[in-house]
């Protein structure tokens, strides 16, 4: 049973546009929701993370929106750049527990 | 600091052969993890070690064994490789008190 569902599987955005990736979870015990970014041939790296006691977290052009009642969270990339082209994974965990990953979104930003 | 290192980077095996994937971290982290990544499937946890001396199964442990050799090293062994084990394998580590996992560069394994 997939603990975290991610969509879309792939996304193509024009340079300067907004990229939006969505995730949903079922387990209300999850209390930490990170997003990982992976470039081709590299391992994933933490991009940004949020806890359910806040509805939004922003770091530069990257924002996580969190809807606790709907059990959904999303990543928004403002002013998308070709250098943002990568695969993005959402994940969820209990504090200090194992991570449950979504299946990933391959983002392509056209110049 | 090298972070998390994995060897080898690439490997081709024939069905039935065995091999060990090596992982080491120099960040003094307590927890270590092995994942496999397949197209459209995301990262799936094979085994993890919450601390030195302990190991636990993840989502897809069948066909694999692990050894937490010491605090730094966590190896993954395929006793009898199968084509279904063709994948990219990632090792990761995490410090006690911190949710962030740090990933290695991966090992691309092909089983013919």
JSON list of C-alpha atoms in Angstrom, two decimals:
[
{"chain": "A", "resi": 1, "resn": "UNK", "atom": "CA", "xyz": [0.00, 0.00, 0.00]},
{"chain": "A", "resi": 2, "resn": "UNK", "atom": "CA", "xyz": [1.48, 3.27, -1.10]},
{"chain": "A", "resi": 3, "resn": "UNK", "atom": "CA", "xyz": [1.71, 5.62, 1.87]},
{"chain": "A", "resi": 4, "resn": "UNK", "atom": "CA", "xyz": [2.34, 8.79, -0.15]},
{"chain": "A", "resi": 5, "resn": "UNK", "atom": "CA", "xyz": [0.77, 9.47, -3.56]},
{"chain": "A", "resi": 6, "resn": "UNK", "atom": "CA", "xyz": [2.41, 12.01, -5.86]},
{"chain": "A", "resi": 7, "resn": "UNK", "atom": "CA", "xyz": [1.24, 13.70, -9.05]},
{"chain": "A", "resi": 8, "resn": "UNK", "atom": "CA", "xyz": [1.88, 14.45, -11.82]},
{"chain": "A", "resi": 9, "resn": "UNK", "atom": "CA", "xyz": [4.44, 11.89, -12.94]},
{"chain": "A", "resi": 10, "resn": "UNK", "atom": "CA", "xyz": [5.97, 14.44, -15.34]},
{"chain": "A", "resi": 11, "resn": "UNK", "atom": "CA", "xyz": [5.65, 18.17, -15.76]},
{"chain": "A", "resi": 12, "resn": "UNK", "atom": "CA", "xyz": [6.82, 20.55, -18.47]},
{"chain": "A", "resi": 13, "resn": "UNK", "atom": "CA", "xyz": [6.93, 24.26, -17.63]},
{"chain": "A", "resi": 14, "resn": "UNK", "atom": "CA", "xyz": [8.17, 27.28, -19.51]},
{"chain": "A", "resi": 15, "resn": "UNK", "atom": "CA", "xyz": [10.98, 29.35, -18.01]},
{"chain": "A", "resi": 16, "resn": "UNK", "atom": "CA", "xyz": [9.53, 31.88, -15.61]},
{"chain": "A", "resi": 17, "resn": "UNK", "atom": "CA", "xyz": [6.40, 29.86, -14.99]},
{"chain": "A", "resi": 18, "resn": "UNK", "atom": "CA", "xyz": [5.13, 28.22, -11.81]},
{"chain": "A", "resi": 19, "resn": "UNK", "atom": "CA", "xyz": [5.68, 24.49, -11.26]},
{"chain": "A", "resi": 20, "resn": "UNK", "atom": "CA", "xyz": [3.25, 22.74, -8.92]},
{"chain": "A", "resi": 21, "resn": "UNK", "atom": "CA", "xyz": [3.62, 19.17, -7.65]},
{"chain": "A", "resi": 22, "resn": "UNK", "atom": "CA", "xyz": [1.03, 17.60, -5.38]},
{"chain": "A", "resi": 23, "resn": "UNK", "atom": "CA", "xyz": [1.17, 14.85, -2.77]},
{"chain": "A", "resi": 24, "resn": "UNK", "atom": "CA", "xyz": [-1.40, 13.15, -0.57]},
{"chain": "A", "resi": 25, "resn": "UNK", "atom": "CA", "xyz": [-1.04, 10.87, 2.45]},
{"chain": "A", "resi": 26, "resn": "UNK", "atom": "CA", "xyz": [-3.31, 8.75, 4.61]},
{"chain": "A", "resi": 27, "resn": "UNK", "atom": "CA", "xyz": [-1.47, 8.23, 7.87]},
{"chain": "A", "resi": 28, "resn": "UNK", "atom": "CA", "xyz": [-2.30, 11.07, 10.27]},
{"chain": "A", "resi": 29, "resn": "UNK", "atom": "CA", "xyz": [0.64, 10.06, 12.47]},
{"chain": "A", "resi": 30, "resn": "UNK", "atom": "CA", "xyz": [3.08, 11.52, 9.92]},
{"chain": "A", "resi": 31, "resn": "UNK", "atom": "CA", "xyz": [4.62, 14.68, 11.31]},
{"chain": "A", "resi": 32, "resn": "UNK", "atom": "CA", "xyz": [7.42, 15.63, 8.94]},
{"chain": "A", "resi": 33, "resn": "UNK", "atom": "CA", "xyz": [7.03, 16.19, 5.19]},
{"chain": "A", "resi": 34, "resn": "UNK", "atom": "CA", "xyz": [10.21, 16.77, 3.15]},
{"chain": "A", "resi": 35, "resn": "UNK", "atom": "CA", "xyz": [10.76, 17.31, -0.54]},
{"chain": "A", "resi": 36, "resn": "UNK", "atom": "CA", "xyz": [13.86, 15.89, -2.17]},
{"chain": "A", "resi": 37, "resn": "UNK", "atom": "CA", "xyz": [15.42, 17.02, -5.46]},
{"chain": "A", "resi": 38, "resn": "UNK", "atom": "CA", "xyz": [17.40, 14.65, -7.66]},
{"chain": "A", "resi": 39, "resn": "UNK", "atom": "CA", "xyz": [19.52, 15.55, -10.68]},
{"chain": "A", "resi": 40, "resn": "UNK", "atom": "CA", "xyz": [20.40, 12.88, -13.28]},
{"chain": "A", "resi": 41, "resn": "UNK", "atom": "CA", "xyz": [23.14, 10.57, -12.07]},
{"chain": "A", "resi": 42, "resn": "UNK", "atom": "CA", "xyz": [23.05, 11.94, -8.52]},
{"chain": "A", "resi": 43, "resn": "UNK", "atom": "CA", "xyz": [21.48, 10.93, -5.25]},
{"chain": "A", "resi": 44, "resn": "UNK", "atom": "CA", "xyz": [18.43, 12.81, -3.91]},
{"chain": "A", "resi": 45, "resn": "UNK", "atom": "CA", "xyz": [19.09, 15.84, -1.70]},
{"chain": "A", "resi": 46, "resn": "UNK", "atom": "CA", "xyz": [16.78, 17.57, 0.76]},
{"chain": "A", "resi": 47, "resn": "UNK", "atom": "CA", "xyz": [15.22, 20.68, -0.79]},
{"chain": "A", "resi": 48, "resn": "UNK", "atom": "CA", "xyz": [12.69, 21.90, 1.80]},
{"chain": "A", "resi": 49, "resn": "UNK", "atom": "CA", "xyz": [10.55, 20.37, 4.56]},
{"chain": "A", "resi": 50, "resn": "UNK", "atom": "CA", "xyz": [7.53, 21.25, 6.65]},
{"chain": "A", "resi": 51, "resn": "UNK", "atom": "CA", "xyz": [5.79, 20.13, 9.85]},
{"chain": "A", "resi": 52, "resn": "UNK", "atom": "CA", "xyz": [1.98, 19.99, 10.05]},
{"chain": "A", "resi": 53, "resn": "UNK", "atom": "CA", "xyz": [1.70, 22.81, 12.58]},
{"chain": "A", "resi": 54, "resn": "UNK", "atom": "CA", "xyz": [2.22, 25.38, 9.81]},
{"chain": "A", "resi": 55, "resn": "UNK", "atom": "CA", "xyz": [0.33, 25.79, 6.54]},
{"chain": "A", "resi": 56, "resn": "UNK", "atom": "CA", "xyz": [3.15, 27.18, 4.43]},
{"chain": "A", "resi": 57, "resn": "UNK", "atom": "CA", "xyz": [6.93, 27.31, 4.34]},
{"chain": "A", "resi": 58, "resn": "UNK", "atom": "CA", "xyz": [8.92, 29.35, 1.86]},
{"chain": "A", "resi": 59, "resn": "UNK", "atom": "CA", "xyz": [12.61, 29.18, 1.00]},
{"chain": "A", "resi": 60, "resn": "UNK", "atom": "CA", "xyz": [13.57, 31.40, -1.90]},
{"chain": "A", "resi": 61, "resn": "UNK", "atom": "CA", "xyz": [11.57, 30.37, -4.96]},
{"chain": "A", "resi": 62, "resn": "UNK", "atom": "CA", "xyz": [10.39, 27.12, -3.32]},
{"chain": "A", "resi": 63, "resn": "UNK", "atom": "CA", "xyz": [7.23, 26.97, -1.20]},
{"chain": "A", "resi": 64, "resn": "UNK", "atom": "CA", "xyz": [5.48, 24.07, 0.50]},
{"chain": "A", "resi": 65, "resn": "UNK", "atom": "CA", "xyz": [1.74, 24.44, 1.05]},
{"chain": "A", "resi": 66, "resn": "UNK", "atom": "CA", "xyz": [0.24, 22.10, 3.63]},
{"chain": "A", "resi": 67, "resn": "UNK", "atom": "CA", "xyz": [-3.43, 21.24, 4.14]},
{"chain": "A", "resi": 68, "resn": "UNK", "atom": "CA", "xyz": [-3.76, 19.09, 7.24]},
{"chain": "A", "resi": 69, "resn": "UNK", "atom": "CA", "xyz": [-7.51, 18.52, 6.98]},
{"chain": "A", "resi": 70, "resn": "UNK", "atom": "CA", "xyz": [-7.23, 17.33, 3.39]},
{"chain": "A", "resi": 71, "resn": "UNK", "atom": "CA", "xyz": [-4.02, 15.39, 4.12]},
{"chain": "A", "resi": 72, "resn": "UNK", "atom": "CA", "xyz": [-2.34, 17.02, 1.14]},
{"chain": "A", "resi": 73, "resn": "UNK", "atom": "CA", "xyz": [0.79, 19.04, 0.57]},
{"chain": "A", "resi": 74, "resn": "UNK", "atom": "CA", "xyz": [2.32, 20.59, -2.50]},
{"chain": "A", "resi": 75, "resn": "UNK", "atom": "CA", "xyz": [5.55, 22.09, -3.78]},
{"chain": "A", "resi": 76, "resn": "UNK", "atom": "CA", "xyz": [5.42, 25.35, -5.71]},
{"chain": "A", "resi": 77, "resn": "UNK", "atom": "CA", "xyz": [8.44, 26.52, -7.68]},
{"chain": "A", "resi": 78, "resn": "UNK", "atom": "CA", "xyz": [8.08, 30.17, -8.63]},
{"chain": "A", "resi": 79, "resn": "UNK", "atom": "CA", "xyz": [9.90, 31.69, -11.61]},
{"chain": "A", "resi": 80, "resn": "UNK", "atom": "CA", "xyz": [10.98, 28.20, -12.73]},
{"chain": "A", "resi": 81, "resn": "UNK", "atom": "CA", "xyz": [14.44, 28.01, -14.31]},
{"chain": "A", "resi": 82, "resn": "UNK", "atom": "CA", "xyz": [16.09, 25.44, -16.60]},
{"chain": "A", "resi": 83, "resn": "UNK", "atom": "CA", "xyz": [18.41, 24.61, -13.70]},
{"chain": "A", "resi": 84, "resn": "UNK", "atom": "CA", "xyz": [15.35, 23.42, -11.74]},
{"chain": "A", "resi": 85, "resn": "UNK", "atom": "CA", "xyz": [14.91, 20.55, -14.22]},
{"chain": "A", "resi": 86, "resn": "UNK", "atom": "CA", "xyz": [15.18, 17.47, -12.03]},
{"chain": "A", "resi": 87, "resn": "UNK", "atom": "CA", "xyz": [13.10, 14.76, -10.40]},
{"chain": "A", "resi": 88, "resn": "UNK", "atom": "CA", "xyz": [11.26, 15.80, -7.26]},
{"chain": "A", "resi": 89, "resn": "UNK", "atom": "CA", "xyz": [10.12, 13.40, -4.53]},
{"chain": "A", "resi": 90, "resn": "UNK", "atom": "CA", "xyz": [7.75, 14.17, -1.72]},
{"chain": "A", "resi": 91, "resn": "UNK", "atom": "CA", "xyz": [8.01, 12.08, 1.43]},
{"chain": "A", "resi": 92, "resn": "UNK", "atom": "CA", "xyz": [6.50, 11.66, 4.87]},
{"chain": "A", "resi": 93, "resn": "UNK", "atom": "CA", "xyz": [7.66, 10.24, 8.17]},
{"chain": "A", "resi": 94, "resn": "UNK", "atom": "CA", "xyz": [6.99, 9.96, 11.86]},
{"chain": "A", "resi": 95, "resn": "UNK", "atom": "CA", "xyz": [9.59, 11.97, 13.76]},
{"chain": "A", "resi": 96, "resn": "UNK", "atom": "CA", "xyz": [12.99, 10.34, 13.35]},
{"chain": "A", "resi": 97, "resn": "UNK", "atom": "CA", "xyz": [11.43, 7.33, 11.66]},
{"chain": "A", "resi": 98, "resn": "UNK", "atom": "CA", "xyz": [11.81, 5.91, 8.18]},
{"chain": "A", "resi": 99, "resn": "UNK", "atom": "CA", "xyz": [10.82, 7.95, 5.14]},
{"chain": "A", "resi": 100, "resn": "UNK", "atom": "CA", "xyz": [7.95, 6.99, 2.85]},
{"chain": "A", "resi": 101, "resn": "UNK", "atom": "CA", "xyz": [8.51, 8.42, -0.63]},
{"chain": "A", "resi": 102, "resn": "UNK", "atom": "CA", "xyz": [6.13, 9.34, -3.43]},
{"chain": "A", "resi": 103, "resn": "UNK", "atom": "CA", "xyz": [6.91, 7.98, -6.89]},
{"chain": "A", "resi": 104, "resn": "UNK", "atom": "CA", "xyz": [8.51, 11.18, -8.13]},
{"chain": "A", "resi": 105, "resn": "UNK", "atom": "CA", "xyz": [7.81, 13.94, -10.64]},
{"chain": "A", "resi": 106, "resn": "UNK", "atom": "CA", "xyz": [10.16, 14.62, -13.52]},
{"chain": "A", "resi": 107, "resn": "UNK", "atom": "CA", "xyz": [10.20, 18.37, -14.08]},
{"chain": "A", "resi": 108, "resn": "UNK", "atom": "CA", "xyz": [11.46, 19.89, -17.33]},
{"chain": "A", "resi": 109, "resn": "UNK", "atom": "CA", "xyz": [11.76, 23.65, -17.61]},
{"chain": "A", "resi": 110, "resn": "UNK", "atom": "CA", "xyz": [12.04, 24.91, -21.19]},
{"chain": "A", "resi": 111, "resn": "UNK", "atom": "CA", "xyz": [14.20, 28.00, -21.77]},
{"chain": "B", "resi": 1, "resn": "UNK", "atom": "CA", "xyz": [33.96, 15.35, 4.50]},
{"chain": "B", "resi": 2, "resn": "UNK", "atom": "CA", "xyz": [33.12, 12.91, 1.70]},
{"chain": "B", "resi": 3, "resn": "UNK", "atom": "CA", "xyz": [29.58, 12.40, 3.08]},
{"chain": "B", "resi": 4, "resn": "UNK", "atom": "CA", "xyz": [28.09, 9.10, 1.91]},
{"chain": "B", "resi": 5, "resn": "UNK", "atom": "CA", "xyz": [30.20, 7.06, -0.49]},
{"chain": "B", "resi": 6, "resn": "UNK", "atom": "CA", "xyz": [29.14, 3.98, -2.45]},
{"chain": "B", "resi": 7, "resn": "UNK", "atom": "CA", "xyz": [31.13, 1.40, -4.39]},
{"chain": "B", "resi": 8, "resn": "UNK", "atom": "CA", "xyz": [31.02, 0.33, -7.11]},
{"chain": "B", "resi": 9, "resn": "UNK", "atom": "CA", "xyz": [29.36, 3.01, -9.28]},
{"chain": "B", "resi": 10, "resn": "UNK", "atom": "CA", "xyz": [28.37, 0.51, -11.97]},
{"chain": "B", "resi": 11, "resn": "UNK", "atom": "CA", "xyz": [28.11, -3.27, -12.02]},
{"chain": "B", "resi": 12, "resn": "UNK", "atom": "CA", "xyz": [26.91, -5.89, -14.47]},
{"chain": "B", "resi": 13, "resn": "UNK", "atom": "CA", "xyz": [26.10, -9.36, -13.15]},
{"chain": "B", "resi": 14, "resn": "UNK", "atom": "CA", "xyz": [24.83, -12.57, -14.65]},
{"chain": "B", "resi": 15, "resn": "UNK", "atom": "CA", "xyz": [21.77, -14.23, -13.16]},
{"chain": "B", "resi": 16, "resn": "UNK", "atom": "CA", "xyz": [22.77, -16.27, -10.12]},
{"chain": "B", "resi": 17, "resn": "UNK", "atom": "CA", "xyz": [25.96, -14.37, -9.35]},
{"chain": "B", "resi": 18, "resn": "UNK", "atom": "CA", "xyz": [26.46, -12.76, -5.98]},
{"chain": "B", "resi": 19, "resn": "UNK", "atom": "CA", "xyz": [27.87, -9.41, -5.01]},
{"chain": "B", "resi": 20, "resn": "UNK", "atom": "CA", "xyz": [28.09, -6.90, -2.17]},
{"chain": "B", "resi": 21, "resn": "UNK", "atom": "CA", "xyz": [27.38, -3.20, -2.49]},
{"chain": "B", "resi": 22, "resn": "UNK", "atom": "CA", "xyz": [29.43, -1.12, -0.11]},
{"chain": "B", "resi": 23, "resn": "UNK", "atom": "CA", "xyz": [28.37, 2.06, 1.67]},
{"chain": "B", "resi": 24, "resn": "UNK", "atom": "CA", "xyz": [30.29, 4.24, 4.11]},
{"chain": "B", "resi": 25, "resn": "UNK", "atom": "CA", "xyz": [29.55, 7.57, 5.79]},
{"chain": "B", "resi": 26, "resn": "UNK", "atom": "CA", "xyz": [31.97, 9.88, 7.59]},
{"chain": "B", "resi": 27, "resn": "UNK", "atom": "CA", "xyz": [29.36, 12.06, 9.34]},
{"chain": "B", "resi": 28, "resn": "UNK", "atom": "CA", "xyz": [29.13, 9.91, 12.49]},
{"chain": "B", "resi": 29, "resn": "UNK", "atom": "CA", "xyz": [25.45, 9.20, 11.76]},
{"chain": "B", "resi": 30, "resn": "UNK", "atom": "CA", "xyz": [23.59, 6.55, 13.69]},
{"chain": "B", "resi": 31, "resn": "UNK", "atom": "CA", "xyz": [21.05, 5.42, 11.10]},
{"chain": "B", "resi": 32, "resn": "UNK", "atom": "CA", "xyz": [21.75, 4.06, 7.64]},
{"chain": "B", "resi": 33, "resn": "UNK", "atom": "CA", "xyz": [19.42, 2.95, 4.82]},
{"chain": "B", "resi": 34, "resn": "UNK", "atom": "CA", "xyz": [19.43, 1.06, 1.52]},
{"chain": "B", "resi": 35, "resn": "UNK", "atom": "CA", "xyz": [16.94, 2.03, -1.21]},
{"chain": "B", "resi": 36, "resn": "UNK", "atom": "CA", "xyz": [16.35, 0.92, -4.73]},
{"chain": "B", "resi": 37, "resn": "UNK", "atom": "CA", "xyz": [15.07, 3.29, -7.41]},
{"chain": "B", "resi": 38, "resn": "UNK", "atom": "CA", "xyz": [13.16, 2.04, -10.43]},
{"chain": "B", "resi": 39, "resn": "UNK", "atom": "CA", "xyz": [11.46, 4.17, -13.13]},
{"chain": "B", "resi": 40, "resn": "UNK", "atom": "CA", "xyz": [8.02, 5.31, -11.99]},
{"chain": "B", "resi": 41, "resn": "UNK", "atom": "CA", "xyz": [8.37, 3.58, -8.60]},
{"chain": "B", "resi": 42, "resn": "UNK", "atom": "CA", "xyz": [10.18, 6.19, -6.57]},
{"chain": "B", "resi": 43, "resn": "UNK", "atom": "CA", "xyz": [12.58, 5.15, -3.81]},
{"chain": "B", "resi": 44, "resn": "UNK", "atom": "CA", "xyz": [11.71, 1.94, -2.03]},
{"chain": "B", "resi": 45, "resn": "UNK", "atom": "CA", "xyz": [13.36, 0.98, 1.24]},
{"chain": "B", "resi": 46, "resn": "UNK", "atom": "CA", "xyz": [15.13, -2.39, 1.21]},
{"chain": "B", "resi": 47, "resn": "UNK", "atom": "CA", "xyz": [16.70, -2.52, 4.69]},
{"chain": "B", "resi": 48, "resn": "UNK", "atom": "CA", "xyz": [17.72, -0.04, 7.31]},
{"chain": "B", "resi": 49, "resn": "UNK", "atom": "CA", "xyz": [19.84, 0.10, 10.43]},
{"chain": "B", "resi": 50, "resn": "UNK", "atom": "CA", "xyz": [18.61, 2.44, 13.15]},
{"chain": "B", "resi": 51, "resn": "UNK", "atom": "CA", "xyz": [21.87, 2.10, 15.04]},
{"chain": "B", "resi": 52, "resn": "UNK", "atom": "CA", "xyz": [25.06, 0.08, 15.04]},
{"chain": "B", "resi": 53, "resn": "UNK", "atom": "CA", "xyz": [24.23, -3.56, 15.68]},
{"chain": "B", "resi": 54, "resn": "UNK", "atom": "CA", "xyz": [20.60, -3.44, 14.50]},
{"chain": "B", "resi": 55, "resn": "UNK", "atom": "CA", "xyz": [19.01, -4.03, 11.10]},
{"chain": "B", "resi": 56, "resn": "UNK", "atom": "CA", "xyz": [15.37, -4.14, 10.00]},
{"chain": "B", "resi": 57, "resn": "UNK", "atom": "CA", "xyz": [13.48, -4.98, 6.84]},
{"chain": "B", "resi": 58, "resn": "UNK", "atom": "CA", "xyz": [11.92, -2.29, 4.70]},
{"chain": "B", "resi": 59, "resn": "UNK", "atom": "CA", "xyz": [9.34, -2.58, 1.93]},
{"chain": "B", "resi": 60, "resn": "UNK", "atom": "CA", "xyz": [11.25, -4.83, -0.49]},
{"chain": "B", "resi": 61, "resn": "UNK", "atom": "CA", "xyz": [13.79, -7.00, 1.42]},
{"chain": "B", "resi": 62, "resn": "UNK", "atom": "CA", "xyz": [13.41, -10.26, -0.50]},
{"chain": "B", "resi": 63, "resn": "UNK", "atom": "CA", "xyz": [16.61, -11.37, -2.22]},
{"chain": "B", "resi": 64, "resn": "UNK", "atom": "CA", "xyz": [18.85, -9.09, -0.14]},
{"chain": "B", "resi": 65, "resn": "UNK", "atom": "CA", "xyz": [20.84, -9.25, 3.06]},
{"chain": "B", "resi": 66, "resn": "UNK", "atom": "CA", "xyz": [22.61, -6.48, 4.95]},
{"chain": "B", "resi": 67, "resn": "UNK", "atom": "CA", "xyz": [25.44, -6.08, 7.42]},
{"chain": "B", "resi": 68, "resn": "UNK", "atom": "CA", "xyz": [26.06, -3.08, 9.65]},
{"chain": "B", "resi": 69, "resn": "UNK", "atom": "CA", "xyz": [29.79, -3.67, 9.91]},
{"chain": "B", "resi": 70, "resn": "UNK", "atom": "CA", "xyz": [30.41, -0.73, 12.25]},
{"chain": "B", "resi": 71, "resn": "UNK", "atom": "CA", "xyz": [28.99, 2.75, 12.71]},
{"chain": "B", "resi": 72, "resn": "UNK", "atom": "CA", "xyz": [30.45, 3.94, 9.38]},
{"chain": "B", "resi": 73, "resn": "UNK", "atom": "CA", "xyz": [29.67, 1.04, 7.07]},
{"chain": "B", "resi": 74, "resn": "UNK", "atom": "CA", "xyz": [26.48, -0.65, 5.89]},
{"chain": "B", "resi": 75, "resn": "UNK", "atom": "CA", "xyz": [26.69, -3.24, 3.11]},
{"chain": "B", "resi": 76, "resn": "UNK", "atom": "CA", "xyz": [23.99, -4.77, 0.92]},
{"chain": "B", "resi": 77, "resn": "UNK", "atom": "CA", "xyz": [24.44, -8.31, -0.42]},
{"chain": "B", "resi": 78, "resn": "UNK", "atom": "CA", "xyz": [22.72, -10.03, -3.30]},
{"chain": "B", "resi": 79, "resn": "UNK", "atom": "CA", "xyz": [23.25, -13.77, -2.81]},
{"chain": "B", "resi": 80, "resn": "UNK", "atom": "CA", "xyz": [21.84, -14.91, -6.15]},
{"chain": "B", "resi": 81, "resn": "UNK", "atom": "CA", "xyz": [21.14, -11.99, -8.47]},
{"chain": "B", "resi": 82, "resn": "UNK", "atom": "CA", "xyz": [17.98, -11.95, -10.60]},
{"chain": "B", "resi": 83, "resn": "UNK", "atom": "CA", "xyz": [17.04, -9.67, -13.53]},
{"chain": "B", "resi": 84, "resn": "UNK", "atom": "CA", "xyz": [14.31, -8.15, -11.30]},
{"chain": "B", "resi": 85, "resn": "UNK", "atom": "CA", "xyz": [17.13, -6.72, -9.17]},
{"chain": "B", "resi": 86, "resn": "UNK", "atom": "CA", "xyz": [18.32, -4.51, -12.03]},
{"chain": "B", "resi": 87, "resn": "UNK", "atom": "CA", "xyz": [18.04, -1.06, -10.48]},
{"chain": "B", "resi": 88, "resn": "UNK", "atom": "CA", "xyz": [19.87, 1.92, -9.08]},
{"chain": "B", "resi": 89, "resn": "UNK", "atom": "CA", "xyz": [20.75, 1.42, -5.42]},
{"chain": "B", "resi": 90, "resn": "UNK", "atom": "CA", "xyz": [21.15, 4.30, -3.00]},
{"chain": "B", "resi": 91, "resn": "UNK", "atom": "CA", "xyz": [22.58, 4.31, 0.47]},
{"chain": "B", "resi": 92, "resn": "UNK", "atom": "CA", "xyz": [21.59, 7.05, 2.92]},
{"chain": "B", "resi": 93, "resn": "UNK", "atom": "CA", "xyz": [22.39, 8.05, 6.48]},
{"chain": "B", "resi": 94, "resn": "UNK", "atom": "CA", "xyz": [20.74, 10.15, 9.15]},
{"chain": "B", "resi": 95, "resn": "UNK", "atom": "CA", "xyz": [21.94, 11.69, 12.37]},
{"chain": "B", "resi": 96, "resn": "UNK", "atom": "CA", "xyz": [20.15, 11.06, 15.66]},
{"chain": "B", "resi": 97, "resn": "UNK", "atom": "CA", "xyz": [17.81, 13.97, 16.38]},
{"chain": "B", "resi": 98, "resn": "UNK", "atom": "CA", "xyz": [17.60, 15.07, 12.74]},
{"chain": "B", "resi": 99, "resn": "UNK", "atom": "CA", "xyz": [15.05, 14.00, 10.14]},
{"chain": "B", "resi": 100, "resn": "UNK", "atom": "CA", "xyz": [17.22, 14.76, 7.10]},
{"chain": "B", "resi": 101, "resn": "UNK", "atom": "CA", "xyz": [18.66, 11.80, 5.23]},
{"chain": "B", "resi": 102, "resn": "UNK", "atom": "CA", "xyz": [21.86, 12.23, 3.24]},
{"chain": "B", "resi": 103, "resn": "UNK", "atom": "CA", "xyz": [22.17, 10.11, 0.11]},
{"chain": "B", "resi": 104, "resn": "UNK", "atom": "CA", "xyz": [25.16, 8.63, -1.67]},
{"chain": "B", "resi": 105, "resn": "UNK", "atom": "CA", "xyz": [25.70, 8.88, -5.45]},
{"chain": "B", "resi": 106, "resn": "UNK", "atom": "CA", "xyz": [24.18, 5.47, -6.18]},
{"chain": "B", "resi": 107, "resn": "UNK", "atom": "CA", "xyz": [25.22, 2.16, -7.74]},
{"chain": "B", "resi": 108, "resn": "UNK", "atom": "CA", "xyz": [23.72, 1.26, -11.11]},
{"chain": "B", "resi": 109, "resn": "UNK", "atom": "CA", "xyz": [23.31, -2.53, -11.21]},
{"chain": "B", "resi": 110, "resn": "UNK", "atom": "CA", "xyz": [22.33, -4.54, -14.26]},
{"chain": "B", "resi": 111, "resn": "UNK", "atom": "CA", "xyz": [21.56, -8.26, -13.98]},
{"chain": "B", "resi": 112, "resn": "UNK", "atom": "CA", "xyz": [21.55, -10.14, -17.29]}
]
